[in-house]
Short mmCIF file of C-alpha atoms in Angstrom, two decimals:
data_model
loop_
_atom_site.label_atom_id
_atom_site.label_comp_id
_atom_site.label_asym_id
_atom_site.label_seq_id
_atom_site.Cartn_x
_atom_site.Cartn_y
_atom_site.Cartn_z
CA UNK A 46 0.00 0.00 0.00
CA UNK A 47 2.82 2.36 0.90
CA UNK A 48 4.61 1.73 -2.40
CA UNK A 49 1.35 2.33 -4.27
CA UNK A 50 0.87 5.71 -2.59
CA UNK A 51 4.47 6.67 -3.37
CA UNK A 52 3.99 5.68 -7.00
CA UNK A 53 0.79 7.74 -7.25
CA UNK A 54 2.58 10.71 -5.70
CA UNK A 55 5.43 10.45 -8.20
CA UNK A 56 2.96 10.26 -11.11
CA UNK A 57 1.11 13.34 -9.81
CA UNK A 58 4.35 15.33 -9.49
CA UNK A 59 5.41 14.34 -13.00
CA UNK A 60 2.01 15.35 -14.37
CA UNK A 61 2.29 18.75 -12.74
CA UNK A 62 5.83 19.17 -14.03
CA UNK A 63 4.82 18.26 -17.57
CA UNK A 64 1.91 20.67 -17.36
CA UNK A 65 4.29 23.41 -16.23
CA UNK A 66 6.64 22.64 -19.11
CA UNK A 67 3.78 22.92 -21.60
CA UNK A 68 3.03 26.45 -20.32
CA UNK A 69 6.58 27.72 -20.16
CA UNK A 70 7.88 26.04 -23.31
CA UNK A 71 5.06 25.79 -25.86
CA UNK A 72 7.55 24.77 -28.55
CA UNK A 73 8.03 21.48 -26.71
CA UNK A 74 4.39 20.56 -27.24
CA UNK A 75 3.77 22.26 -30.59
CA UNK A 76 3.80 18.98 -32.44
CA UNK A 77 0.89 17.74 -30.35
CA UNK A 78 -1.38 20.60 -31.53
CA UNK A 79 -4.85 19.24 -32.25
CA UNK A 80 -6.15 18.70 -35.77
CA UNK A 81 -9.48 20.09 -36.90
CA UNK A 82 -11.88 19.67 -39.79
CA UNK A 83 -14.48 22.38 -40.47
CA UNK A 84 -17.19 20.66 -42.51
CA UNK A 85 -20.31 21.68 -44.41
CA UNK A 86 -19.70 25.44 -44.51
CA UNK A 87 -19.59 27.87 -47.39
CA UNK A 88 -15.91 28.75 -47.67
CA UNK A 89 -14.79 32.16 -48.88
CA UNK A 90 -11.13 31.49 -49.60
CA UNK A 91 -10.51 34.96 -51.17
CA UNK A 92 -8.19 33.08 -53.54
CA UNK A 93 -10.95 31.92 -55.89
CA UNK A 94 -14.68 31.37 -56.06
CA UNK A 95 -16.51 30.42 -52.85
CA UNK A 96 -16.81 26.70 -52.10
CA UNK A 97 -20.31 25.56 -51.17
CA UNK A 98 -20.53 22.75 -48.63
CA UNK A 99 -16.74 22.63 -48.30
CA UNK A 100 -14.22 21.37 -45.78
CA UNK A 101 -11.11 22.96 -44.27
CA UNK A 102 -8.54 20.73 -42.57
CA UNK A 103 -6.13 22.20 -40.01
CA UNK A 104 -3.05 20.35 -38.78
CA UNK A 105 -0.05 21.62 -36.82
CA UNK A 106 -1.21 25.20 -37.12
CA UNK A 107 -1.50 25.16 -40.91
CA UNK A 108 -4.25 24.67 -43.47
CA UNK A 109 -3.52 21.27 -45.00
CA UNK A 110 -6.57 20.86 -47.22
CA UNK A 111 -9.52 22.89 -48.47
CA UNK A 112 -12.21 21.95 -50.97
CA UNK A 113 -15.56 20.32 -51.63
CA UNK A 114 -14.28 16.75 -51.59
CA UNK A 115 -11.71 16.64 -48.81
CA UNK A 116 -11.19 13.61 -46.60
CA UNK A 117 -10.98 14.16 -42.85
CA UNK A 118 -7.80 12.77 -41.25
CA UNK A 119 -8.15 10.24 -38.47
CA UNK A 120 -8.31 11.78 -35.02
CA UNK A 121 -9.27 15.25 -36.22
CA UNK A 122 -11.81 17.19 -34.18
CA UNK A 123 -14.75 17.79 -36.52
CA UNK A 124 -16.80 20.97 -36.42
CA UNK A 125 -20.19 20.77 -38.09
CA UNK A 126 -20.46 24.16 -39.80
CA UNK A 127 -23.56 23.50 -41.90
CA UNK A 128 -25.29 26.82 -42.55
CA UNK A 129 -22.20 28.78 -41.48
CA UNK A 130 -19.53 30.64 -43.47
CA UNK A 131 -15.74 30.45 -43.31
CA UNK A 132 -13.39 33.38 -43.98
CA UNK A 133 -9.71 34.20 -43.42
CA UNK A 134 -9.11 35.90 -40.08
CA UNK A 135 -9.03 39.69 -40.29
CA UNK A 136 -5.92 41.88 -40.03
CA UNK A 137 -6.13 45.28 -38.28
CA UNK A 138 -3.28 47.20 -39.91
CA UNK A 139 -2.70 49.85 -37.22
CA UNK A 140 -3.29 49.54 -33.48
CA UNK A 141 -1.52 49.95 -30.16
CA UNK A 142 -2.91 46.72 -28.72
CA UNK A 143 -0.78 45.37 -25.91
CA UNK A 144 0.94 48.74 -25.48
CA UNK A 145 -1.95 50.99 -24.44
CA UNK A 146 -4.50 49.72 -21.95
CA UNK A 147 -6.37 52.68 -20.41
CA UNK A 148 -5.62 55.97 -22.12
CA UNK A 149 -6.31 58.05 -18.98
CA UNK A 150 -4.05 55.92 -16.75
CA UNK A 151 -0.39 56.62 -17.61
CA UNK A 152 0.88 53.53 -15.79
CA UNK A 153 -0.94 51.34 -18.34
CA UNK A 154 0.54 53.05 -21.40
CA UNK A 155 3.83 51.84 -22.89
CA UNK A 156 3.82 53.44 -26.33
CA UNK A 157 6.23 56.35 -25.88
CA UNK A 158 9.86 56.51 -24.81
CA UNK A 159 12.10 59.53 -24.30
CA UNK A 160 13.77 61.03 -27.36
CA UNK A 161 12.77 61.76 -30.95
CA UNK A 162 14.81 59.05 -32.70
CA UNK A 163 14.45 55.52 -31.30
CA UNK A 164 14.62 53.12 -34.29
CA UNK A 165 16.07 50.34 -32.13
CA UNK A 166 12.90 50.01 -30.05
CA UNK A 167 10.51 47.20 -31.07
CA UNK A 168 6.84 47.24 -30.13
CA UNK A 169 6.73 43.50 -29.45
CA UNK A 170 9.14 43.74 -26.54
CA UNK A 171 6.65 45.86 -24.57
CA UNK A 172 3.41 44.01 -25.40
CA UNK A 173 1.29 42.87 -22.47
CA UNK A 174 -0.17 39.42 -23.30
CA UNK A 175 -2.84 39.94 -20.63
CA UNK A 176 -4.26 43.07 -22.27
CA UNK A 177 -8.07 43.19 -22.06
CA UNK A 178 -8.13 44.61 -25.60
CA UNK A 179 -6.93 41.30 -27.05
CA UNK A 180 -9.96 39.08 -26.32
CA UNK A 181 -12.41 41.93 -27.03
CA UNK A 182 -10.86 42.58 -30.44
CA UNK A 183 -10.55 38.96 -31.56
CA UNK A 184 -14.21 38.27 -30.69
CA UNK A 185 -15.10 40.12 -33.91
CA UNK A 186 -12.97 37.83 -36.09
CA UNK A 187 -9.72 39.81 -35.97
CA UNK A 188 -6.94 37.25 -35.60
CA UNK A 189 -3.82 39.39 -36.00
CA UNK A 190 -2.90 43.06 -35.79
CA UNK A 191 -0.06 45.48 -36.32
CA UNK A 192 0.85 47.15 -33.02
CA UNK A 193 2.95 50.28 -33.16
CA UNK A 194 4.89 52.64 -30.88
CA UNK A 195 4.28 56.39 -30.86
CA UNK A 196 5.96 59.62 -29.89
CA UNK A 197 8.89 61.42 -31.48
CA UNK A 198 10.01 61.39 -35.11
CA UNK A 199 11.06 57.73 -35.34
CA UNK A 200 9.41 56.06 -32.33
CA UNK A 201 10.57 52.55 -33.25
CA UNK A 202 9.41 49.46 -35.09
CA UNK A 203 5.88 48.14 -35.40
CA UNK A 204 5.23 44.41 -34.93
CA UNK A 205 2.58 42.03 -36.24
CA UNK A 206 1.09 39.84 -33.52
CA UNK A 207 -1.47 37.07 -33.11
CA UNK A 208 -4.39 37.84 -30.81
CA UNK A 209 -3.94 34.65 -28.84
CA UNK A 210 -1.06 33.43 -26.70
CA UNK A 211 0.16 33.19 -23.13
CA UNK A 212 3.51 34.85 -23.75
CA UNK A 213 5.06 37.46 -26.02
CA UNK A 214 6.80 34.69 -27.96
CA UNK A 215 3.47 32.98 -28.64
CA UNK A 216 1.87 36.26 -29.72
CA UNK A 217 4.70 37.27 -32.04
CA UNK A 218 4.08 36.80 -35.75
CA UNK A 219 6.60 39.27 -37.22
CA UNK A 220 8.80 41.14 -34.79
CA UNK A 221 10.13 43.80 -37.19
CA UNK A 222 7.23 44.58 -39.52
CA UNK A 223 7.88 48.26 -40.32
CA UNK A 224 9.79 51.30 -39.08
CA UNK A 225 7.37 53.97 -37.87
CA UNK A 226 8.03 57.55 -38.97
CA UNK A 227 5.88 60.47 -37.83
CA UNK A 228 6.20 62.78 -40.82
CA UNK A 229 6.52 66.50 -39.92
CA UNK A 230 3.69 68.61 -41.32
CA UNK A 231 3.65 71.95 -43.07
CA UNK A 232 -0.07 72.39 -42.56
CA UNK A 233 -1.04 75.32 -40.34
CA UNK A 234 -3.36 74.48 -37.48
CA UNK A 235 -3.82 70.80 -38.36
CA UNK A 236 -1.51 68.96 -36.02
CA UNK A 237 -0.84 65.46 -37.32
CA UNK A 238 -0.17 62.22 -35.44
CA UNK A 239 3.40 63.35 -34.90
CA UNK A 240 2.37 66.77 -33.62
CA UNK A 241 4.78 68.84 -35.74
CA UNK A 242 3.95 72.24 -37.15
CA UNK A 243 0.29 72.46 -36.08
CA UNK A 244 -2.01 72.18 -33.13
CA UNK A 245 -4.91 74.08 -31.71
CA UNK A 246 -2.98 77.12 -30.44
CA UNK A 247 -2.26 80.51 -32.00
CA UNK A 248 -1.40 80.55 -35.69
CA UNK A 249 2.32 80.75 -36.43
CA UNK A 250 4.11 82.35 -39.36
CA UNK A 251 4.67 79.93 -42.22
CA UNK A 252 8.37 80.76 -42.24
CA UNK A 253 8.63 79.46 -38.68
CA UNK A 254 6.78 76.25 -39.56
CA UNK A 255 8.90 75.79 -42.69
CA UNK A 256 12.14 76.22 -40.72
CA UNK A 257 11.03 73.62 -38.18
CA UNK A 258 9.99 71.30 -41.00
CA UNK A 259 13.32 71.65 -42.83
CA UNK A 260 15.24 70.97 -39.64
CA UNK A 261 13.27 67.77 -39.05
CA UNK A 262 13.82 66.56 -42.61
CA UNK A 263 17.54 67.30 -42.26
CA UNK A 264 17.65 65.25 -39.06
CA UNK A 265 15.88 62.29 -40.70
CA UNK A 266 18.25 62.50 -43.69
CA UNK A 267 21.28 62.59 -41.42
CA UNK A 268 20.14 59.44 -39.59
CA UNK A 269 19.68 57.60 -42.88
CA UNK A 270 23.09 58.73 -44.16
CA UNK A 271 24.74 57.58 -40.95
CA UNK A 272 22.99 54.23 -41.27
CA UNK A 273 24.38 53.81 -44.80
CA UNK A 274 27.90 54.53 -43.58
CA UNK A 275 27.38 52.11 -40.71
CA UNK A 276 26.20 49.41 -43.13
CA UNK A 277 29.34 49.93 -45.24
CA UNK A 278 31.51 49.67 -42.15
CA UNK A 279 29.85 46.37 -41.21
CA UNK A 280 30.21 45.00 -44.72
CA UNK A 281 33.77 46.06 -45.49
CA UNK A 282 35.40 46.87 -42.19
CA UNK A 283 36.48 44.91 -39.16
CA UNK A 284 34.38 44.82 -35.98
CA UNK A 285 37.35 46.16 -34.03
CA UNK A 286 37.34 49.34 -36.11
CA UNK A 287 33.89 50.62 -35.14
CA UNK A 288 31.61 50.68 -32.12
CA UNK A 289 28.28 48.92 -32.33
CA UNK A 290 25.34 51.34 -32.60
CA UNK A 291 21.91 49.76 -32.02
CA UNK A 292 20.05 52.72 -33.51
CA UNK A 293 21.97 52.68 -36.77
CA UNK A 294 21.88 48.89 -36.84
CA UNK A 295 18.06 49.02 -36.69
CA UNK A 296 17.98 51.42 -39.65
CA UNK A 297 20.12 49.22 -41.92
CA UNK A 298 17.19 46.98 -43.06
CA UNK A 299 15.26 50.17 -43.84
CA UNK A 300 17.89 51.78 -46.05
CA UNK A 301 18.46 48.38 -47.72
CA UNK A 302 14.79 48.12 -48.61
CA UNK A 303 14.23 45.01 -46.50
CA UNK A 304 11.89 46.73 -44.04
CA UNK A 305 9.19 49.25 -45.08
CA UNK A 306 8.67 52.66 -43.52
CA UNK A 307 5.27 53.15 -41.90
CA UNK A 308 4.79 56.89 -42.41
CA UNK A 309 2.12 58.78 -40.48
CA UNK A 310 1.13 61.52 -42.93
CA UNK A 311 -2.44 62.79 -42.90
CA UNK A 312 -2.55 65.71 -45.30
CA UNK A 313 -2.08 65.76 -49.09
CA UNK A 314 1.03 67.97 -49.12
CA UNK A 315 2.69 65.89 -46.41
CA UNK A 316 1.83 62.64 -48.22
CA UNK A 317 3.38 63.94 -51.43
CA UNK A 318 6.50 65.18 -49.63
CA UNK A 319 6.92 61.88 -47.80
CA UNK A 320 6.60 59.81 -50.98
CA UNK A 321 9.09 62.03 -52.84
CA UNK A 322 11.51 61.79 -49.91
CA UNK A 323 11.28 58.00 -49.87
CA UNK A 324 11.81 57.86 -53.62
CA UNK A 325 14.96 59.95 -53.28
CA UNK A 326 16.20 57.89 -50.32
CA UNK A 327 15.20 54.56 -51.97
CA UNK A 328 12.91 53.58 -49.11
CA UNK A 329 9.69 51.49 -49.21
CA UNK A 330 6.89 53.73 -47.93
CA UNK A 331 3.52 52.77 -46.48
CA UNK A 332 1.40 55.88 -45.99
CA UNK A 333 -0.73 55.64 -42.85
CA UNK A 334 -3.61 57.61 -41.29
CA UNK A 335 -3.88 59.32 -44.67
CA UNK A 336 -6.99 61.53 -44.35
CA UNK A 337 -6.30 63.21 -47.69
CA UNK A 338 -5.00 60.29 -49.72
CA UNK A 339 -7.95 60.84 -52.08
CA UNK A 340 -6.39 64.16 -53.15
CA UNK A 341 -3.18 62.47 -54.33
CA UNK A 342 -4.57 59.09 -55.37
CA UNK A 343 -3.14 59.28 -58.90
CA UNK A 344 0.36 59.87 -57.56
CA UNK A 345 -0.01 57.00 -55.08
CA UNK A 346 -1.13 54.68 -57.87
CA UNK A 347 1.66 55.76 -60.19
CA UNK A 348 4.33 55.16 -57.57
CA UNK A 349 2.66 51.98 -56.24
CA UNK A 350 2.48 53.27 -52.66
CA UNK A 351 0.01 51.44 -50.33
CA UNK A 352 -2.18 53.28 -47.84
CA UNK A 353 -3.49 52.40 -44.37
CA UNK A 354 -6.77 54.26 -43.98
CA UNK A 355 -7.95 55.56 -40.60
CA UNK A 356 -11.36 54.68 -39.21
CA UNK A 357 -14.22 55.52 -41.56
CA UNK A 358 -16.83 55.78 -38.78
CA UNK A 359 -15.96 59.35 -37.82
CA UNK A 360 -16.47 62.95 -38.83
CA UNK A 361 -14.55 64.48 -41.77
CA UNK A 362 -11.17 66.02 -40.95
CA UNK A 363 -12.10 69.39 -42.44
CA UNK A 364 -15.27 71.34 -41.81
CA UNK A 365 -15.58 72.13 -45.52
CA UNK A 366 -15.55 68.49 -46.62
CA UNK A 367 -18.75 66.56 -47.46
CA UNK A 368 -20.32 64.76 -44.51
CA UNK A 369 -19.58 61.37 -46.12
CA UNK A 370 -15.95 62.02 -47.04
CA UNK A 371 -14.59 59.36 -44.66
CA UNK A 372 -17.23 56.87 -45.88
CA UNK A 373 -16.37 57.24 -49.58
CA UNK A 374 -12.58 57.43 -49.17
CA UNK A 375 -11.93 53.72 -49.66
CA UNK A 376 -14.08 53.55 -52.79
CA UNK A 377 -12.17 56.48 -54.33
CA UNK A 378 -8.81 54.84 -53.71
CA UNK A 379 -10.08 51.51 -55.03
CA UNK A 380 -11.38 53.13 -58.24
CA UNK A 381 -7.95 54.75 -58.71
CA UNK A 382 -6.17 51.39 -58.26
CA UNK A 383 -4.45 52.29 -54.98
CA UNK A 384 -3.81 49.34 -52.67
CA UNK A 385 -5.15 50.05 -49.20
CA UNK A 386 -6.10 48.46 -45.91
CA UNK A 387 -8.00 49.60 -42.82
CA UNK A 388 -6.54 50.39 -39.42
CA UNK A 389 -8.02 51.72 -36.19
CA UNK A 390 -4.76 53.34 -34.90
CA UNK A 391 -6.24 53.71 -31.40
CA UNK A 392 -7.51 50.71 -29.43
CA UNK A 393 -10.96 51.95 -28.52
CA UNK A 394 -12.40 50.93 -31.90
CA UNK A 395 -9.97 48.17 -32.89
CA UNK A 396 -12.76 45.60 -32.62
CA UNK A 397 -14.90 47.62 -35.06
CA UNK A 398 -12.59 46.92 -38.01
CA UNK A 399 -15.17 44.84 -39.97
CA UNK A 400 -17.77 47.59 -39.58
CA UNK A 401 -15.28 50.18 -40.88
CA UNK A 402 -15.02 48.13 -44.06
CA UNK A 403 -18.76 47.52 -44.12
CA UNK A 404 -19.55 51.25 -44.11
CA UNK A 405 -17.21 51.68 -47.10
CA UNK A 406 -19.29 49.06 -48.96
CA UNK A 407 -22.45 51.07 -48.31
CA UNK A 408 -20.69 54.06 -49.90
CA UNK A 409 -19.42 52.55 -53.12
CA UNK A 410 -16.63 50.06 -52.31
CA UNK A 411 -17.22 46.57 -53.69
CA UNK A 412 -17.83 43.88 -51.06
CA UNK A 413 -14.94 41.76 -52.36
CA UNK A 414 -12.53 44.69 -52.11
CA UNK A 415 -13.70 45.46 -48.58
CA UNK A 416 -13.05 41.87 -47.49
CA UNK A 417 -9.63 41.91 -49.10
CA UNK A 418 -8.82 45.21 -47.38
CA UNK A 419 -9.07 43.49 -43.99
CA UNK A 420 -7.45 40.18 -45.02
CA UNK A 421 -5.16 39.69 -48.02
CA UNK A 422 -4.30 43.32 -48.83
CA UNK A 423 -2.71 44.13 -45.45
CA UNK A 424 -0.88 40.80 -45.62
CA UNK A 425 0.53 41.85 -49.01
CA UNK A 426 1.42 45.34 -47.77
CA UNK A 427 3.49 43.91 -44.90
CA UNK A 428 4.98 41.02 -46.90
CA UNK A 429 2.99 38.30 -45.13
CA UNK A 430 0.77 37.18 -48.01
CA UNK A 431 2.54 33.82 -48.32
CA UNK A 432 1.49 33.06 -44.75
CA UNK A 433 -1.83 34.87 -44.27
CA UNK A 434 -4.81 36.50 -45.92
CA UNK A 435 -6.49 33.65 -47.79
CA UNK A 436 -7.65 30.12 -47.06
CA UNK A 437 -5.14 28.06 -49.01
CA UNK A 438 -3.09 24.96 -48.35
CA UNK A 439 0.13 25.72 -46.50
CA UNK A 440 -0.98 29.00 -44.94
CA UNK A 441 -1.27 29.71 -41.23
CA UNK A 442 -4.71 28.68 -40.00
CA UNK A 443 -6.06 32.07 -38.92
CA UNK A 444 -9.72 31.45 -39.70
CA UNK A 445 -13.13 32.67 -38.57
CA UNK A 446 -16.42 30.79 -38.85
CA UNK A 447 -19.47 33.08 -38.85
CA UNK A 448 -23.23 32.93 -39.21
CA UNK A 449 -23.20 35.53 -41.99
CA UNK A 450 -21.31 38.36 -43.66
CA UNK A 451 -18.50 39.37 -41.27
CA UNK A 452 -18.81 43.01 -42.35
CA UNK A 453 -22.36 43.18 -41.00
CA UNK A 454 -22.85 44.41 -37.44
CA UNK A 455 -25.36 41.67 -36.58
CA UNK A 456 -23.07 38.81 -37.66
CA UNK A 457 -21.61 36.61 -34.93
CA UNK A 458 -18.31 34.77 -34.96
CA UNK A 459 -19.08 31.20 -33.93
CA UNK A 460 -15.57 29.71 -34.05
CA UNK A 461 -12.16 31.33 -34.29
CA UNK A 462 -8.84 29.70 -35.09
CA UNK A 463 -5.57 31.53 -34.43
CA UNK A 464 -2.33 29.89 -35.44
CA UNK A 465 -4.26 26.65 -35.93
CA UNK A 466 -5.80 26.55 -32.47
CA UNK A 467 -9.47 26.91 -31.57
CA UNK A 468 -9.57 30.15 -29.57
CA UNK A 469 -11.95 31.34 -26.88
CA UNK A 470 -14.41 34.09 -27.83
CA UNK A 471 -15.07 35.01 -24.21
CA UNK A 472 -14.16 38.57 -23.23
CA UNK A 473 -14.85 41.34 -20.73
CA UNK A 474 -17.60 42.99 -22.81
CA UNK A 475 -19.43 39.72 -23.32
CA UNK A 476 -19.31 38.91 -19.61
CA UNK A 477 -20.76 42.32 -18.76
CA UNK A 478 -23.50 41.82 -21.34
CA UNK A 479 -24.44 38.46 -19.86
CA UNK A 480 -24.38 39.85 -16.34
CA UNK A 481 -26.59 42.86 -17.02
CA UNK A 482 -28.94 40.88 -19.27
CA UNK A 483 -29.95 38.97 -16.12
CA UNK A 484 -30.55 42.11 -14.13
CA UNK A 485 -34.08 42.08 -12.64
#
């Protein structure tokens, strides 16, 4: 009897230890990830025509089969999705999820660091995996987002992250997705995201604004030139002959064209100046929060520059613009052939991404283009289209199963897969809803 109790105790300790290992080292148990088969749904692959009564097979985090006549592997967990619809998971192209929790509580905000030039900082290193914004956002079918630092001229590098995972390593999809650049503005009284040259105070002489602008551009140019010299020293020199500089090292992939520049530029003149600067410096620009991209859409198309649009569910940026300017913006860019995606930038409306696209459909954007603008287009813009954005064999299984059009407000997400794992849809907002629904 004594030996039996000792044996049971040893087994219990080992079970606890193995459970602990699975939490701390998910890579050790990755191969045991469950397999799934979603059967009987209408599948919108976004890579071809929809498949009626189709099946999607997920194994080891990837899509291994999709079609109308697909066999289900032995041991796979089957989900009966008859009457439901399957889509790629959505991609919010600009957020501060994991970095900004409560905007009025400074201790919960980790977006800004001291200094104007901090290219070595990476958003992913500061992400809080326990952020309440993560489950709330993914409940609407958003499976991955770009999270970005703020503050200064070059605040650091944005990262692409999954919206499911216990640790930063599990959340990380692409650590270095783009270098963020807050472009200085020449526009009087219209302070941009970066806060240069405008604001709500007294009007300043244009000469003063222009001087400040020129100084900022000179600073940015100097940093890029120093990075080029640093890259040459690394390539041709000996490590003993130069001191390592983390800031310049972070800029090397940018000046080499390996990493795009995520440029916050709202107004038409600033967008044009930023694109011309990048062309001269041989950089890969992505224009973000571009309120007036419609004014320079032909230039953006000609130079093949993608745009991340701000939220459409808001008032126009200028009092003289039509009331529906933000609603029609996406349709205008689409008609001009400009590649674009949607972003929320702040976190308060990150979960409303599908409705932002849906409003654009009501104001002239085709439904297919709206779906692509929250799935495959952002994946293409950030160089992740071989991994994400469509339901195809070999791609990461970021998938949502809904009871209707995901761009409709009334549609519910019934199942959500992130990185091949069935993910909980429970969240703080849902719990409050259930609690107050029972209120007498």
